[in-house]
PDB file of C-alpha atoms in Angstrom:
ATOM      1  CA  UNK A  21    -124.524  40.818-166.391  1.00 46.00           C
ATOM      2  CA  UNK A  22    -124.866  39.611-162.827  1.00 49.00           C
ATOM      3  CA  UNK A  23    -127.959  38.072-161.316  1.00 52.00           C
ATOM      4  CA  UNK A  24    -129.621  39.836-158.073  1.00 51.00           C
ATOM      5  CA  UNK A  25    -128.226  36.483-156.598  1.00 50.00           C
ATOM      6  CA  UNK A  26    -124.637  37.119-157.411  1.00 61.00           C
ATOM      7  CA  UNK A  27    -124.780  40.655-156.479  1.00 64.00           C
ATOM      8  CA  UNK A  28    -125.454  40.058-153.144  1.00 69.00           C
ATOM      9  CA  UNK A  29    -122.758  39.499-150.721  1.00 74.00           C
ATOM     10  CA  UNK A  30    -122.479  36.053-149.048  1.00 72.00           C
ATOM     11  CA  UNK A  31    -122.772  36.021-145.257  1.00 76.00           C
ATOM     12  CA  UNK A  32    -119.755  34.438-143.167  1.00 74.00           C
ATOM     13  CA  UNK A  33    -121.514  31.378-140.942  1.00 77.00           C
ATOM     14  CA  UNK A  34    -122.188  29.021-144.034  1.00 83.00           C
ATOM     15  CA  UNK A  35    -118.907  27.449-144.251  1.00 84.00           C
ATOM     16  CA  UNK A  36    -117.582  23.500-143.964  1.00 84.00           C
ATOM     17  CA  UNK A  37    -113.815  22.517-143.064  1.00 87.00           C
ATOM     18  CA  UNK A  38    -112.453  19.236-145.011  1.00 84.00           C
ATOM     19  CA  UNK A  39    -108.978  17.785-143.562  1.00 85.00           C
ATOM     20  CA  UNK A  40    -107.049  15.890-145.734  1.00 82.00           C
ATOM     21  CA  UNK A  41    -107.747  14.419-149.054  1.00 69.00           C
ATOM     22  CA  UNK A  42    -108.967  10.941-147.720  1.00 60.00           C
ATOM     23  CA  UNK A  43    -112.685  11.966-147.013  1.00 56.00           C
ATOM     24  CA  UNK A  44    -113.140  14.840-149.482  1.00 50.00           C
ATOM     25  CA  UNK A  45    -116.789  14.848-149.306  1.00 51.00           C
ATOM     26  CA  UNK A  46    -117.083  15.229-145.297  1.00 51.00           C
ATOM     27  CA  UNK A  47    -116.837  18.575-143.443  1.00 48.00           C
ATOM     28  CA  UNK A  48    -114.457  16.332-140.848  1.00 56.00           C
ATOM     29  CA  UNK A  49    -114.223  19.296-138.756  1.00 60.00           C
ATOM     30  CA  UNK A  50    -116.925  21.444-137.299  1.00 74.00           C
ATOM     31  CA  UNK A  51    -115.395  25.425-136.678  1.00 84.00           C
ATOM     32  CA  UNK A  52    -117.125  28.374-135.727  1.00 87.00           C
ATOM     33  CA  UNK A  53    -114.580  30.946-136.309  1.00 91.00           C
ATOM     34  CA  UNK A  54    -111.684  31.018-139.184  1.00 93.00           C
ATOM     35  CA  UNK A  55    -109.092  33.557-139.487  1.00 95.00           C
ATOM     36  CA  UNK A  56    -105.856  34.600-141.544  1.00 95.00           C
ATOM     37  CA  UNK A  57    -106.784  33.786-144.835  1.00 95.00           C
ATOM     38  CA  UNK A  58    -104.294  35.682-146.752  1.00 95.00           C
ATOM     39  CA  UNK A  59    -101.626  35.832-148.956  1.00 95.00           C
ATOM     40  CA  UNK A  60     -98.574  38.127-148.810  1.00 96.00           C
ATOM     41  CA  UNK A  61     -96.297  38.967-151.806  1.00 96.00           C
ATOM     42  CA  UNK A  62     -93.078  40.414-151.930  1.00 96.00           C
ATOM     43  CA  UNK A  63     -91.864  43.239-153.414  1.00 96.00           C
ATOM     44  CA  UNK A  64     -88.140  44.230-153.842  1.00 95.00           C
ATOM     45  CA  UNK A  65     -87.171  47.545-155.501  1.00 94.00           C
ATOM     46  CA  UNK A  66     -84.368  48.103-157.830  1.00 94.00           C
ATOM     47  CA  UNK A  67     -82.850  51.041-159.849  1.00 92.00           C
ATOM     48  CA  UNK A  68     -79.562  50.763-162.014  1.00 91.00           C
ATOM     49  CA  UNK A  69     -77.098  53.587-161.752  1.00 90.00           C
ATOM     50  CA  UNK A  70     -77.660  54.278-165.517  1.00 91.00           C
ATOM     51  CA  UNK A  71     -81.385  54.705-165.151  1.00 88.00           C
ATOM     52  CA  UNK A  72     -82.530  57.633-166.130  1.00 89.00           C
ATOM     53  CA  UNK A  73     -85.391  58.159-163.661  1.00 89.00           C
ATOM     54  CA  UNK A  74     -84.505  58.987-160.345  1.00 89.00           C
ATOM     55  CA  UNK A  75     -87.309  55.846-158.988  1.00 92.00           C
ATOM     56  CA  UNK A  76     -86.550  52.299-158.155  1.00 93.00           C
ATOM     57  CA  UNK A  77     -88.486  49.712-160.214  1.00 93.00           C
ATOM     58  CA  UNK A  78     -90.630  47.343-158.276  1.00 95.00           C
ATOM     59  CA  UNK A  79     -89.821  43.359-159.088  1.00 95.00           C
ATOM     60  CA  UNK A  80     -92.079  40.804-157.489  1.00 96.00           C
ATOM     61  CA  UNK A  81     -90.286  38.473-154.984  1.00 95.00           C
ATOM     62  CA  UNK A  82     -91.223  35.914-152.472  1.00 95.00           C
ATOM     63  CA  UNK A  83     -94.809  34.908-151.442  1.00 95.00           C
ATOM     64  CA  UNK A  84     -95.926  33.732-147.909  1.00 95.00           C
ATOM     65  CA  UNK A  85     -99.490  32.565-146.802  1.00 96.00           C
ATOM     66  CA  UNK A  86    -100.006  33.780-143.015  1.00 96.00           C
ATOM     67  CA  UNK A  87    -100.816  31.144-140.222  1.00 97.00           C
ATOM     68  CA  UNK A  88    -104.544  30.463-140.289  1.00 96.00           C
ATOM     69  CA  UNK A  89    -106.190  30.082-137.166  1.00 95.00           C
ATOM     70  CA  UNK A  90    -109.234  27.556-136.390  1.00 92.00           C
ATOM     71  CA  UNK A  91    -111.744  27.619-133.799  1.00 91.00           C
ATOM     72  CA  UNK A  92    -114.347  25.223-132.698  1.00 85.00           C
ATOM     73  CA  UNK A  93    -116.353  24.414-129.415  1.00 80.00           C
ATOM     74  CA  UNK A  94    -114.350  21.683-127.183  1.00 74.00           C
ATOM     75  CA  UNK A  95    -116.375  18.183-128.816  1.00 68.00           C
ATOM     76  CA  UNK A  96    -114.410  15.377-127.293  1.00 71.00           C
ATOM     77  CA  UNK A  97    -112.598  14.150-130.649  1.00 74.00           C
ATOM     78  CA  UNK A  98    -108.777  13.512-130.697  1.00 79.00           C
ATOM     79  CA  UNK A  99    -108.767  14.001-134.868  1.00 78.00           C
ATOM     80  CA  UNK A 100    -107.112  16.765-134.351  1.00 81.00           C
ATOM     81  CA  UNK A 101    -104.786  16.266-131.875  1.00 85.00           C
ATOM     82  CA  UNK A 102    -103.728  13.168-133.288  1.00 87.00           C
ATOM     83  CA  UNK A 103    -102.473  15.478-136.772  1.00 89.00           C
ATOM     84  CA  UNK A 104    -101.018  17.559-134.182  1.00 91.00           C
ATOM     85  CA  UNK A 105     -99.140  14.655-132.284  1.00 92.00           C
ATOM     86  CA  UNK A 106     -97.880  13.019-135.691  1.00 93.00           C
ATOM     87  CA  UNK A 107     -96.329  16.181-136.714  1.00 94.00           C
ATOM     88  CA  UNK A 108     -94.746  17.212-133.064  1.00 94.00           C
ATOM     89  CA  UNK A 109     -93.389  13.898-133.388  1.00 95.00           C
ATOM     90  CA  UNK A 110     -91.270  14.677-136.615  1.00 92.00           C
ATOM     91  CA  UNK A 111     -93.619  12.669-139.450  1.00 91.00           C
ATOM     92  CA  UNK A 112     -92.710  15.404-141.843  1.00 90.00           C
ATOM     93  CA  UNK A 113     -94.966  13.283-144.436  1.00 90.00           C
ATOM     94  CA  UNK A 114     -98.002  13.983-142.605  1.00 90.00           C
ATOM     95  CA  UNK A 115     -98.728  17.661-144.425  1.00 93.00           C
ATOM     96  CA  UNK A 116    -102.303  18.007-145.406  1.00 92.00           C
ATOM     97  CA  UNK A 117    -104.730  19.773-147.720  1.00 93.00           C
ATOM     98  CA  UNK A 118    -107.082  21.890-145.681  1.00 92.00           C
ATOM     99  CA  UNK A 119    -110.152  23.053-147.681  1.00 92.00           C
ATOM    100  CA  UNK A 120    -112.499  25.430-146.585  1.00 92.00           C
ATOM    101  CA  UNK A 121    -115.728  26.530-148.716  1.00 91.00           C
ATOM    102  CA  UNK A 122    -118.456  28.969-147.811  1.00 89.00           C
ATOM    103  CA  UNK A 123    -121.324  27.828-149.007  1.00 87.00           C
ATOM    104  CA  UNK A 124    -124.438  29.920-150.460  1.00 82.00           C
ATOM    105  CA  UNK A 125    -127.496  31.470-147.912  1.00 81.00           C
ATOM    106  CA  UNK A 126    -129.285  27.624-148.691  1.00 81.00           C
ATOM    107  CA  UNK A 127    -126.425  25.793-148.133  1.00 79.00           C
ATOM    108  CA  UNK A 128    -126.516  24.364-151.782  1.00 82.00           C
ATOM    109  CA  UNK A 129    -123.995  26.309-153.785  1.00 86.00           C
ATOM    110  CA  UNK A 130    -120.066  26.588-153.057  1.00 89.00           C
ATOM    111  CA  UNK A 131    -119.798  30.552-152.988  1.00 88.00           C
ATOM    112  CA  UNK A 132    -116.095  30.123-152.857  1.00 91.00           C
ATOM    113  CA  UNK A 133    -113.379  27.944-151.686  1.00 93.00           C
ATOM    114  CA  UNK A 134    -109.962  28.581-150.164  1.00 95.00           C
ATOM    115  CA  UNK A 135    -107.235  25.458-150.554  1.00 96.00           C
ATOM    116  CA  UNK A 136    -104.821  25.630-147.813  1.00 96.00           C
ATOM    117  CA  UNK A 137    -101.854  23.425-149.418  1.00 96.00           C
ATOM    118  CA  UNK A 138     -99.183  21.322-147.603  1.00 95.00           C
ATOM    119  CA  UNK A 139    -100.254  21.994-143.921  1.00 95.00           C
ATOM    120  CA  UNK A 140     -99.565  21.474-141.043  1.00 95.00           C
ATOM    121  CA  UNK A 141    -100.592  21.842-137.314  1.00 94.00           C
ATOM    122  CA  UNK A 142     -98.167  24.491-135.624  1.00 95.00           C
ATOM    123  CA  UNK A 143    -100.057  25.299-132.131  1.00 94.00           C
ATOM    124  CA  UNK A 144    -102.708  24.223-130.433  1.00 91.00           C
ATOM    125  CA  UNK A 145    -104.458  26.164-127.602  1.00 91.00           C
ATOM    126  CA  UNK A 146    -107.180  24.448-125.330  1.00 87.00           C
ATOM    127  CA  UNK A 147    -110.220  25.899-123.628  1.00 87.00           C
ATOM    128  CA  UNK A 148    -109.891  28.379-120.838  1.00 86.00           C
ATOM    129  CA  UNK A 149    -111.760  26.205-118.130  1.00 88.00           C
ATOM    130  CA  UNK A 150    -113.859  28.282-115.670  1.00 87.00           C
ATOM    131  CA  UNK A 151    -116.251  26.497-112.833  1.00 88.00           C
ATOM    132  CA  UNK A 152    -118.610  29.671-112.756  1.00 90.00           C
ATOM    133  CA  UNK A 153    -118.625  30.170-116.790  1.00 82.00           C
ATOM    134  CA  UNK A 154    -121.562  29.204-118.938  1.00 85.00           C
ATOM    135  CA  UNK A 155    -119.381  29.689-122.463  1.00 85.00           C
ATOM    136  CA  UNK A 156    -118.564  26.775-124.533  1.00 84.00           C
ATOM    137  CA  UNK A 157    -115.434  25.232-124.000  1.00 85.00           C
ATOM    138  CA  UNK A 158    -112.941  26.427-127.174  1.00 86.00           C
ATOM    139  CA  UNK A 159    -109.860  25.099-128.768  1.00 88.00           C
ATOM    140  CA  UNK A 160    -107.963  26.725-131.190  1.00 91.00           C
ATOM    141  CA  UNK A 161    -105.775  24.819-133.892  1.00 91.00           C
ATOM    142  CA  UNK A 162    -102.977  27.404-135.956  1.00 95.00           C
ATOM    143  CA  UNK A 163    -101.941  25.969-139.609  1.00 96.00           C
ATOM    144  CA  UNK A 164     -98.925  26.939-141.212  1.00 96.00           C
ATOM    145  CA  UNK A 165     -99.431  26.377-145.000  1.00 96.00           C
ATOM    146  CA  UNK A 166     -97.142  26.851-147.582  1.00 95.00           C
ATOM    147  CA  UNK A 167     -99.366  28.149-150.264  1.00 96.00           C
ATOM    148  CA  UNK A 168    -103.242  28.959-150.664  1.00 96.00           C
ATOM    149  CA  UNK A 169    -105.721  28.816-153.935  1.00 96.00           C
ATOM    150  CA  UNK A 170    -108.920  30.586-154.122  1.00 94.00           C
ATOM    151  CA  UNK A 171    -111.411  29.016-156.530  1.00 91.00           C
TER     152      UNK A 171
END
């Protein structure tokens, strides 16, 4: 039987962004919007000509993950880039395990986790720059990964 704790959904804004395996115990990346976490499977239908229904059967092909997209305010750190300029640059080893949790209302329990495996960097968009604005400068980072766990 659930708790009243588990029952509850968790809200959206509790969530910390680890890059790479090297620091696993620092959110190295502070976002305020994620998107496109996902996973897509395949399905390809086949009937044989002896079958005696007149309906395809359904056999599960291919997966894909879709690109995830990142979002944080404009801080002034190259991290980021500098992923972004290895890869542009052809250092195919340079794939990365992006791990995102959202955390519990306190901030002291992982809710749940999403493991972005073997990514990479695949667009980058800076802020739209406006003398008159008053909105925080954005940047938005798109990952291509090639598969995705949810624990």
């Amino acid at each position: 039987m659930a708790t009243e704790r588990e029952a509850l959904p968790y809200s959206q804004f509790n969530f910390l962004v680890t890059i790479g395996d090297d620091q696993p115990d620092r959110a190295q990346a502070g976002f305020q919007e994620i998107s496109g976490l996902g996973m897509e499977i395949n399905v390809a239908e086949y009937r044989a000509g002896n079958t005696n229904d007149n309906t395809p059967i359904k056999i599960t092909g291919t997966y894909k993950v879709p690109d995830i997209t990142l979002k944080r305010g404009l801080m002034g750190y190259l991290d980021l880039y500098s992923w972004l300029d290895e890869v542009r640059n052809g250092e195919q080893d340079k794939l990365k395990t992006v791990k995102i949790d959202l955390l519990s209302e306190d901030r002291g329990v992982v809710a749940m986790s999403w493991k972005l495996l073997m990514a990479r960097p695949i667009k980058y968009t800076g802020p739209a720059l406006n003398g008159k604005g008053t909105d925080v400068a954005v940047e938005e980072l798109v990952l291509a990964a090639q598969r995705i766990e949810v624990s």
